[in-house]
Every structure is written in structure tokens, then in C-alpha cells.
């Protein structure tokens, strides 16, 4: 994994890049209220906004334009309103309307219950996925949550990342547990590999709210999605750090 991590020094907060494999299908989509609107893939989402991507062709959305439509996630759906914050080709960022009722509905939509309904154990999928070396487990719930567990050559856990909406928790052997914020996420497509590049902003100290979210997610992951050894390791590291 060392060649997949790089440190960026800034004058403000420390940020780091991570490159992860990307699953080519997502059940989390957005369609504008206009009948002519195309269906966007939701690349990532949080309680305050989302990033959308269009696979086939362009769109007519512009920066500062109001946007309204339907979020669809398997059996769950939600009508949302917002403003386009930025546009880069087929991608755009949307900030949800600052409305108390909408905020509550978005939190219900992004509940752990809905996350678990879409959780997939991609390291056991029959699909022919190209997995990076030493990636032991890869869980994904479309845009909101991904869990990566990496092993040493002797199959002992070396590190893990739990990406939760716009936050993350990471453990690395020898460095311990850290938390942070997802600043950007973008495609890194090559002819043979599909990957996403994340830029994380590292918290000055471990954020207990993010840690609690990670604990709550792990508690609901189906038993057969992780090996006993991997589950025990994650529980131990998250629990020990929470008590410090």
C-alpha cells in the first residue's frame, strides 16, 4: 500500500491522498424533476450535499443554479432540493437546502438501516474485480460507506479505512487510529483499472463522533461479510481508542 499513499503539506491542515479500487455499479442515483432530466450516479453524499456524475454525455446544470429531484436507493427514495455549487464536465456538486425538515429526512435516508440494505462484500463477489495486492476485505454501500482492510504479507491486519459520508476513520499499524474529512473524490480511470482518488483532511485529534459512527456501522455489518479475525481486530482497535 505504501505506493498508494502520499502526503501533501499545506499551510493550514495536513491532507493525504488515498487511491482505492472503484466498484463500477451503484444503486444510488439522482434524477431531476424535469421530465427530460437524465439519471445521475451519486458519487458521494453527506448530510449536507452530494456529488453527481453522468456517464453518458453532458447536462445543462450550471453553478449557482437551483436543483430539485429524486434520490433513489433501491427501495428508498427522497425528494431533495439544493443549489449547484460547482460543475466540472459531467460532474457537479450540490449543496442541499438549509431546511430543518429536509435535514431530518436526509438523515433518515442515510440511516445505518438503509446503509446495511445496500452493503456488499466485494472481496467475495463472483464478479471479476481487479483487487489491489494485500486488500483482504472490501465492503461498500454505494456512495455513503466503504470499508477497506489491508493485510501484511503474513496475513495480519496492517491497516483499515472506514469512509462514512464525508468523514473517515483510519488505522495503520505503528501509527494508530486517526479521523478526518473527505475533501475531494475523483475518478482515476485507466485502460485496465478503475480507481478513485480521495483527498483526506486529517483531524488534529481523534474525533469521537466519527469514531462512534464507525462503531455503529461495524456493529451492523453481517457476520459473513468479514472474517472473525478481521472483525475482532476492528472492534478491538475502535473500542480501545474510544476508551482512551
PDB file of C-alpha atoms in Angstrom:
ATOM      1  CA  UNK A   1       0.000   0.000   0.000  1.00  0.00           C
ATOM      2  CA  UNK A   2       2.911   2.408   0.507  1.00  0.00           C
ATOM      3  CA  UNK A   3       2.952   3.467  -3.137  1.00  0.00           C
ATOM      4  CA  UNK A   4      -0.756   4.275  -2.927  1.00  0.00           C
ATOM      5  CA  UNK A   5      -0.394   6.861  -0.168  1.00  0.00           C
ATOM      6  CA  UNK A   6       1.106  10.310  -0.439  1.00  0.00           C
ATOM      7  CA  UNK A   7       1.389  13.225   1.943  1.00  0.00           C
ATOM      8  CA  UNK A   8       0.530  16.777   0.934  1.00  0.00           C
ATOM      9  CA  UNK A   9       1.866  19.627   3.058  1.00  0.00           C
ATOM     10  CA  UNK A  10      -0.241  22.775   3.180  1.00  0.00           C
ATOM     11  CA  UNK A  11      -0.093  25.965   5.211  1.00  0.00           C
ATOM     12  CA  UNK A  12      -3.286  25.031   7.004  1.00  0.00           C
ATOM     13  CA  UNK A  13      -4.377  21.424   7.585  1.00  0.00           C
ATOM     14  CA  UNK A  14      -2.465  18.277   6.769  1.00  0.00           C
ATOM     15  CA  UNK A  15      -4.077  16.377   3.907  1.00  0.00           C
ATOM     16  CA  UNK A  16      -3.299  12.968   2.459  1.00  0.00           C
ATOM     17  CA  UNK A  17      -4.246  11.175  -0.733  1.00  0.00           C
ATOM     18  CA  UNK A  18      -5.608   7.654  -0.920  1.00  0.00           C
ATOM     19  CA  UNK A  19      -6.277   5.641  -4.060  1.00  0.00           C
ATOM     20  CA  UNK A  20      -8.883   2.891  -3.784  1.00  0.00           C
ATOM     21  CA  UNK A  21     -10.464   0.482  -6.254  1.00  0.00           C
ATOM     22  CA  UNK A  22     -13.868   1.533  -7.580  1.00  0.00           C
ATOM     23  CA  UNK A  23     -16.877  -0.734  -7.988  1.00  0.00           C
ATOM     24  CA  UNK A  24     -18.382   0.009 -11.433  1.00  0.00           C
ATOM     25  CA  UNK A  25     -22.060  -0.116 -10.409  1.00  0.00           C
ATOM     26  CA  UNK A  26     -24.109   1.989  -7.999  1.00  0.00           C
ATOM     27  CA  UNK A  27     -27.740   1.741  -6.970  1.00  0.00           C
ATOM     28  CA  UNK A  28     -27.737   5.268  -5.546  1.00  0.00           C
ATOM     29  CA  UNK A  29     -28.982   7.668  -8.230  1.00  0.00           C
ATOM     30  CA  UNK A  30     -30.497  11.119  -8.695  1.00  0.00           C
ATOM     31  CA  UNK A  31     -32.963  12.254 -11.346  1.00  0.00           C
ATOM     32  CA  UNK A  32     -34.077  15.859 -11.722  1.00  0.00           C
ATOM     33  CA  UNK A  33     -37.763  16.746 -11.564  1.00  0.00           C
ATOM     34  CA  UNK A  34     -37.698  17.836 -15.203  1.00  0.00           C
ATOM     35  CA  UNK A  35     -39.038  15.045 -17.435  1.00  0.00           C
ATOM     36  CA  UNK A  36     -36.041  15.496 -19.756  1.00  0.00           C
ATOM     37  CA  UNK A  37     -33.534  15.158 -16.910  1.00  0.00           C
ATOM     38  CA  UNK A  38     -31.017  12.339 -17.137  1.00  0.00           C
ATOM     39  CA  UNK A  39     -30.242   9.922 -14.306  1.00  0.00           C
ATOM     40  CA  UNK A  40     -27.022  10.736 -12.430  1.00  0.00           C
ATOM     41  CA  UNK A  41     -24.911   8.402 -10.350  1.00  0.00           C
ATOM     42  CA  UNK A  42     -24.363   9.737  -6.819  1.00  0.00           C
ATOM     43  CA  UNK A  43     -20.590   9.522  -6.438  1.00  0.00           C
ATOM     44  CA  UNK A  44     -20.601  10.529  -2.787  1.00  0.00           C
ATOM     45  CA  UNK A  45     -23.081  12.018  -0.373  1.00  0.00           C
ATOM     46  CA  UNK A  46     -23.266  13.532   3.100  1.00  0.00           C
ATOM     47  CA  UNK A  47     -25.915  15.128   5.277  1.00  0.00           C
ATOM     48  CA  UNK A  48     -25.258  18.489   3.580  1.00  0.00           C
ATOM     49  CA  UNK A  49     -24.671  17.688  -0.088  1.00  0.00           C
ATOM     50  CA  UNK A  50     -23.696  15.248  -2.833  1.00  0.00           C
ATOM     51  CA  UNK A  51     -21.500  14.834  -5.895  1.00  0.00           C
ATOM     52  CA  UNK A  52     -23.228  13.660  -9.078  1.00  0.00           C
ATOM     53  CA  UNK A  53     -21.740  12.114 -12.205  1.00  0.00           C
ATOM     54  CA  UNK A  54     -23.271  11.470 -15.610  1.00  0.00           C
ATOM     55  CA  UNK A  55     -21.909   8.511 -17.551  1.00  0.00           C
ATOM     56  CA  UNK A  56     -23.347   9.268 -20.974  1.00  0.00           C
ATOM     57  CA  UNK A  57     -22.981  12.787 -22.261  1.00  0.00           C
ATOM     58  CA  UNK A  58     -23.446  16.237 -20.829  1.00  0.00           C
ATOM     59  CA  UNK A  59     -26.053  18.094 -18.836  1.00  0.00           C
ATOM     60  CA  UNK A  60     -27.375  21.646 -18.612  1.00  0.00           C
ATOM     61  CA  UNK A  61     -26.765  22.403 -14.928  1.00  0.00           C
ATOM     62  CA  UNK A  62     -24.702  25.486 -14.090  1.00  0.00           C
ATOM     63  CA  UNK A  63     -23.058  26.850 -10.949  1.00  0.00           C
ATOM     64  CA  UNK A  64     -25.497  28.584  -8.527  1.00  0.00           C
ATOM     65  CA  UNK A  65     -28.481  27.031 -10.302  1.00  0.00           C
ATOM     66  CA  UNK A  66     -31.273  25.618  -8.142  1.00  0.00           C
ATOM     67  CA  UNK A  67     -31.744  21.866  -8.477  1.00  0.00           C
ATOM     68  CA  UNK A  68     -34.600  19.606  -7.424  1.00  0.00           C
ATOM     69  CA  UNK A  69     -35.249  15.925  -7.956  1.00  0.00           C
ATOM     70  CA  UNK A  70     -35.460  12.430  -6.538  1.00  0.00           C
ATOM     71  CA  UNK A  71     -32.783  10.385  -4.794  1.00  0.00           C
ATOM     72  CA  UNK A  72     -33.330   6.665  -5.392  1.00  0.00           C
ATOM     73  CA  UNK A  73     -31.532   3.958  -3.396  1.00  0.00           C
ATOM     74  CA  UNK A  74     -33.068   0.550  -4.049  1.00  0.00           C
ATOM     75  CA  UNK A  75     -36.372   0.672  -2.114  1.00  0.00           C
ATOM     76  CA  UNK A  76     -35.656   4.068  -0.505  1.00  0.00           C
ATOM     77  CA  UNK A  77     -36.311   7.384  -2.228  1.00  0.00           C
ATOM     78  CA  UNK A  78     -36.325  11.031  -1.234  1.00  0.00           C
ATOM     79  CA  UNK A  79     -37.181  14.303  -2.962  1.00  0.00           C
ATOM     80  CA  UNK A  80     -34.403  16.840  -2.399  1.00  0.00           C
ATOM     81  CA  UNK A  81     -33.754  20.482  -3.213  1.00  0.00           C
ATOM     82  CA  UNK A  82     -30.465  22.316  -3.384  1.00  0.00           C
ATOM     83  CA  UNK A  83     -28.067  24.545  -5.266  1.00  0.00           C
ATOM     84  CA  UNK A  84     -25.324  23.536  -7.700  1.00  0.00           C
ATOM     85  CA  UNK A  85     -22.032  24.528  -6.050  1.00  0.00           C
ATOM     86  CA  UNK A  86     -19.634  23.581  -8.860  1.00  0.00           C
ATOM     87  CA  UNK A  87     -19.580  21.953 -12.289  1.00  0.00           C
ATOM     88  CA  UNK A  88     -16.669  20.036 -13.846  1.00  0.00           C
ATOM     89  CA  UNK A  89     -17.665  18.397 -17.107  1.00  0.00           C
ATOM     90  CA  UNK A  90     -20.047  15.526 -16.410  1.00  0.00           C
ATOM     91  CA  UNK A  91     -19.705  16.003 -12.620  1.00  0.00           C
ATOM     92  CA  UNK A  92     -21.355  18.522 -10.324  1.00  0.00           C
ATOM     93  CA  UNK A  93     -21.519  19.246  -6.620  1.00  0.00           C
ATOM     94  CA  UNK A  94     -24.830  20.020  -4.927  1.00  0.00           C
ATOM     95  CA  UNK A  95     -25.459  21.648  -1.549  1.00  0.00           C
ATOM     96  CA  UNK A  96     -28.779  20.617  -0.023  1.00  0.00           C
ATOM     97  CA  UNK A  97     -31.230  23.321   1.021  1.00  0.00           C
ATOM     98  CA  UNK A  98     -30.736  24.521   4.594  1.00  0.00           C
ATOM     99  CA  UNK A  99     -34.121  23.392   5.796  1.00  0.00           C
ATOM    100  CA  UNK A 100     -34.687  21.596   9.111  1.00  0.00           C
ATOM    101  CA  UNK A 101     -37.274  19.210   7.692  1.00  0.00           C
ATOM    102  CA  UNK A 102     -35.059  18.297   4.746  1.00  0.00           C
ATOM    103  CA  UNK A 103     -32.071  17.765   7.047  1.00  0.00           C
ATOM    104  CA  UNK A 104     -34.097  15.315   9.111  1.00  0.00           C
ATOM    105  CA  UNK A 105     -35.307  13.471   6.005  1.00  0.00           C
ATOM    106  CA  UNK A 106     -31.764  13.203   4.618  1.00  0.00           C
ATOM    107  CA  UNK A 107     -30.554  11.727   7.913  1.00  0.00           C
ATOM    108  CA  UNK A 108     -33.349   9.147   7.745  1.00  0.00           C
ATOM    109  CA  UNK A 109     -32.473   8.381   4.122  1.00  0.00           C
ATOM    110  CA  UNK A 110     -28.805   7.896   5.066  1.00  0.00           C
ATOM    111  CA  UNK A 111     -29.597   5.835   8.160  1.00  0.00           C
ATOM    112  CA  UNK A 112     -27.480   2.843   9.118  1.00  0.00           C
ATOM    113  CA  UNK A 113     -30.512   0.675   8.340  1.00  0.00           C
ATOM    114  CA  UNK A 114     -30.540   1.856   4.709  1.00  0.00           C
ATOM    115  CA  UNK A 115     -26.753   1.628   4.528  1.00  0.00           C
ATOM    116  CA  UNK A 116     -26.870  -2.032   5.558  1.00  0.00           C
ATOM    117  CA  UNK A 117     -29.561  -2.822   2.972  1.00  0.00           C
ATOM    118  CA  UNK A 118     -27.067  -1.828   0.270  1.00  0.00           C
ATOM    119  CA  UNK A 119     -23.889  -3.186   1.855  1.00  0.00           C
ATOM    120  CA  UNK A 120     -21.935  -5.580  -0.397  1.00  0.00           C
ATOM    121  CA  UNK A 121     -18.893  -7.731   0.395  1.00  0.00           C
ATOM    122  CA  UNK A 122     -16.997  -7.032  -2.826  1.00  0.00           C
ATOM    123  CA  UNK A 123     -13.998  -9.213  -1.913  1.00  0.00           C
ATOM    124  CA  UNK A 124     -16.313 -12.240  -2.162  1.00  0.00           C
ATOM    125  CA  UNK A 125     -18.332 -11.173  -5.209  1.00  0.00           C
ATOM    126  CA  UNK A 126     -18.408 -13.518  -8.230  1.00  0.00           C
ATOM    127  CA  UNK A 127     -17.661 -10.542 -10.457  1.00  0.00           C
ATOM    128  CA  UNK A 128     -14.173 -10.441 -11.945  1.00  0.00           C
ATOM    129  CA  UNK A 129     -12.849  -7.466  -9.980  1.00  0.00           C
ATOM    130  CA  UNK A 130      -9.182  -6.485 -10.053  1.00  0.00           C
ATOM    131  CA  UNK A 131      -8.318  -6.179  -6.349  1.00  0.00           C
ATOM    132  CA  UNK A 132      -5.125  -4.469  -5.174  1.00  0.00           C
ATOM    133  CA  UNK A 133      -2.439  -6.578  -3.558  1.00  0.00           C
ATOM    134  CA  UNK A 134      -2.958  -7.209   0.176  1.00  0.00           C
ATOM    135  CA  UNK A 135      -6.574  -5.976   0.143  1.00  0.00           C
ATOM    136  CA  UNK A 136      -8.188  -8.523   2.457  1.00  0.00           C
ATOM    137  CA  UNK A 137     -11.738  -7.141   2.648  1.00  0.00           C
ATOM    138  CA  UNK A 138     -13.747  -4.511   0.774  1.00  0.00           C
ATOM    139  CA  UNK A 139     -17.270  -3.607   1.879  1.00  0.00           C
ATOM    140  CA  UNK A 140     -19.327  -0.993   0.063  1.00  0.00           C
ATOM    141  CA  UNK A 141     -22.766   0.571   0.371  1.00  0.00           C
ATOM    142  CA  UNK A 142     -22.769   2.574  -2.884  1.00  0.00           C
ATOM    143  CA  UNK A 143     -21.903   6.228  -2.165  1.00  0.00           C
ATOM    144  CA  UNK A 144     -22.250   6.590   1.625  1.00  0.00           C
ATOM    145  CA  UNK A 145     -19.939   3.956   3.147  1.00  0.00           C
ATOM    146  CA  UNK A 146     -16.881   1.890   2.204  1.00  0.00           C
ATOM    147  CA  UNK A 147     -14.610  -0.258   4.376  1.00  0.00           C
ATOM    148  CA  UNK A 148     -11.127  -1.368   3.252  1.00  0.00           C
ATOM    149  CA  UNK A 149      -8.981  -3.812   5.245  1.00  0.00           C
ATOM    150  CA  UNK A 150      -5.358  -4.408   4.202  1.00  0.00           C
ATOM    151  CA  UNK A 151      -3.045  -7.199   5.372  1.00  0.00           C
ATOM    152  CA  UNK A 152       0.673  -7.614   5.844  1.00  0.00           C
ATOM    153  CA  UNK A 153       2.390 -10.388   3.873  1.00  0.00           C
ATOM    154  CA  UNK A 154       1.831 -12.708   6.869  1.00  0.00           C
ATOM    155  CA  UNK A 155      -1.943 -12.044   6.650  1.00  0.00           C
ATOM    156  CA  UNK A 156      -2.046  -9.979   9.829  1.00  0.00           C
ATOM    157  CA  UNK A 157      -4.075  -6.742   9.516  1.00  0.00           C
ATOM    158  CA  UNK A 158      -1.841  -3.824   8.543  1.00  0.00           C
ATOM    159  CA  UNK A 159      -4.410  -1.040   8.230  1.00  0.00           C
ATOM    160  CA  UNK A 160      -8.053  -0.244   7.575  1.00  0.00           C
ATOM    161  CA  UNK A 161     -10.142   2.695   6.381  1.00  0.00           C
ATOM    162  CA  UNK A 162     -13.818   3.268   7.117  1.00  0.00           C
ATOM    163  CA  UNK A 163     -15.240   6.000   4.873  1.00  0.00           C
ATOM    164  CA  UNK A 164     -18.570   7.312   6.170  1.00  0.00           C
ATOM    165  CA  UNK A 165     -20.313  10.008   4.131  1.00  0.00           C
ATOM    166  CA  UNK A 166     -17.814  12.918   4.235  1.00  0.00           C
ATOM    167  CA  UNK A 167     -15.788  11.536   7.156  1.00  0.00           C
ATOM    168  CA  UNK A 168     -13.333   8.711   7.684  1.00  0.00           C
ATOM    169  CA  UNK A 169     -11.589   6.649  10.349  1.00  0.00           C
ATOM    170  CA  UNK A 170      -8.239   5.055   9.583  1.00  0.00           C
ATOM    171  CA  UNK A 171      -5.943   2.708  11.493  1.00  0.00           C
ATOM    172  CA  UNK A 172      -2.381   1.983  10.394  1.00  0.00           C
ATOM    173  CA  UNK A 173      -0.035  -0.410  12.166  1.00  0.00           C
ATOM    174  CA  UNK A 174       2.566   1.626  14.035  1.00  0.00           C
ATOM    175  CA  UNK A 175       0.608   4.882  13.708  1.00  0.00           C
ATOM    176  CA  UNK A 176      -2.652   4.082  15.455  1.00  0.00           C
ATOM    177  CA  UNK A 177      -6.110   5.483  14.775  1.00  0.00           C
ATOM    178  CA  UNK A 178      -6.895   8.806  13.085  1.00  0.00           C
ATOM    179  CA  UNK A 179     -10.010  10.543  11.835  1.00  0.00           C
ATOM    180  CA  UNK A 180     -10.639  13.179   9.208  1.00  0.00           C
ATOM    181  CA  UNK A 181     -12.798  14.664   6.500  1.00  0.00           C
ATOM    182  CA  UNK A 182     -13.152  13.668   2.843  1.00  0.00           C
ATOM    183  CA  UNK A 183     -12.210  16.800   0.909  1.00  0.00           C
ATOM    184  CA  UNK A 184     -12.388  15.527  -2.691  1.00  0.00           C
ATOM    185  CA  UNK A 185     -13.087  12.340  -4.607  1.00  0.00           C
ATOM    186  CA  UNK A 186     -12.388  11.866  -8.308  1.00  0.00           C
ATOM    187  CA  UNK A 187     -12.118   9.102 -10.907  1.00  0.00           C
ATOM    188  CA  UNK A 188      -8.731   7.777 -11.979  1.00  0.00           C
ATOM    189  CA  UNK A 189      -9.675   5.612 -14.949  1.00  0.00           C
ATOM    190  CA  UNK A 190      -7.001   3.756 -16.889  1.00  0.00           C
ATOM    191  CA  UNK A 191      -7.489   1.189 -19.669  1.00  0.00           C
ATOM    192  CA  UNK A 192      -7.194  -1.700 -17.191  1.00  0.00           C
ATOM    193  CA  UNK A 193      -8.127  -0.314 -13.775  1.00  0.00           C
ATOM    194  CA  UNK A 194     -10.932   1.796 -12.351  1.00  0.00           C
ATOM    195  CA  UNK A 195      -9.938   3.692  -9.215  1.00  0.00           C
ATOM    196  CA  UNK A 196     -10.993   6.649  -7.087  1.00  0.00           C
ATOM    197  CA  UNK A 197      -8.580   9.180  -5.622  1.00  0.00           C
ATOM    198  CA  UNK A 198      -9.585  10.610  -2.242  1.00  0.00           C
ATOM    199  CA  UNK A 199      -8.030  13.609  -0.533  1.00  0.00           C
ATOM    200  CA  UNK A 200      -8.455  13.414   3.239  1.00  0.00           C
ATOM    201  CA  UNK A 201      -8.012  16.271   5.688  1.00  0.00           C
ATOM    202  CA  UNK A 202      -6.614  14.854   8.914  1.00  0.00           C
ATOM    203  CA  UNK A 203      -8.148  15.916  12.237  1.00  0.00           C
ATOM    204  CA  UNK A 204      -5.772  17.391  14.826  1.00  0.00           C
ATOM    205  CA  UNK A 205      -7.057  14.760  17.270  1.00  0.00           C
ATOM    206  CA  UNK A 206      -9.357  11.756  17.031  1.00  0.00           C
ATOM    207  CA  UNK A 207     -12.983  12.846  16.564  1.00  0.00           C
ATOM    208  CA  UNK A 208     -15.165  10.832  18.957  1.00  0.00           C
ATOM    209  CA  UNK A 209     -18.342  11.477  16.945  1.00  0.00           C
ATOM    210  CA  UNK A 210     -16.771   9.952  13.823  1.00  0.00           C
ATOM    211  CA  UNK A 211     -15.420   7.097  15.911  1.00  0.00           C
ATOM    212  CA  UNK A 212     -18.894   6.372  17.314  1.00  0.00           C
ATOM    213  CA  UNK A 213     -20.346   6.362  13.780  1.00  0.00           C
ATOM    214  CA  UNK A 214     -17.714   3.805  12.720  1.00  0.00           C
ATOM    215  CA  UNK A 215     -18.512   1.633  15.741  1.00  0.00           C
ATOM    216  CA  UNK A 216     -22.245   1.757  14.977  1.00  0.00           C
ATOM    217  CA  UNK A 217     -21.656   0.764  11.339  1.00  0.00           C
ATOM    218  CA  UNK A 218     -19.330  -2.110  12.223  1.00  0.00           C
ATOM    219  CA  UNK A 219     -21.845  -3.432  14.759  1.00  0.00           C
ATOM    220  CA  UNK A 220     -24.413  -3.906  11.981  1.00  0.00           C
ATOM    221  CA  UNK A 221     -22.164  -5.448   9.303  1.00  0.00           C
ATOM    222  CA  UNK A 222     -23.451  -9.001   8.589  1.00  0.00           C
ATOM    223  CA  UNK A 223     -21.404 -11.746  10.230  1.00  0.00           C
ATOM    224  CA  UNK A 224     -20.489 -13.457   6.955  1.00  0.00           C
ATOM    225  CA  UNK A 225     -19.114 -10.258   5.395  1.00  0.00           C
ATOM    226  CA  UNK A 226     -15.917 -10.241   7.486  1.00  0.00           C
ATOM    227  CA  UNK A 227     -13.672 -12.967   8.837  1.00  0.00           C
ATOM    228  CA  UNK A 228     -13.712 -13.462  12.594  1.00  0.00           C
ATOM    229  CA  UNK A 229     -10.110 -12.261  12.756  1.00  0.00           C
ATOM    230  CA  UNK A 230     -10.793  -9.047  10.805  1.00  0.00           C
ATOM    231  CA  UNK A 231     -13.964  -8.233  12.769  1.00  0.00           C
ATOM    232  CA  UNK A 232     -12.244  -8.853  16.107  1.00  0.00           C
ATOM    233  CA  UNK A 233      -9.302  -6.656  15.088  1.00  0.00           C
ATOM    234  CA  UNK A 234     -11.519  -3.731  14.036  1.00  0.00           C
ATOM    235  CA  UNK A 235     -13.650  -3.985  17.175  1.00  0.00           C
ATOM    236  CA  UNK A 236     -10.543  -4.069  19.361  1.00  0.00           C
ATOM    237  CA  UNK A 237      -8.906  -1.041  17.765  1.00  0.00           C
ATOM    238  CA  UNK A 238     -12.082   1.053  17.729  1.00  0.00           C
ATOM    239  CA  UNK A 239     -13.025   0.101  21.296  1.00  0.00           C
ATOM    240  CA  UNK A 240      -9.568   0.611  22.791  1.00  0.00           C
ATOM    241  CA  UNK A 241      -9.191   4.005  21.152  1.00  0.00           C
ATOM    242  CA  UNK A 242     -12.642   5.078  22.292  1.00  0.00           C
ATOM    243  CA  UNK A 243     -11.735   4.385  25.902  1.00  0.00           C
ATOM    244  CA  UNK A 244      -8.514   6.440  25.829  1.00  0.00           C
TER     245      UNK A 244
END
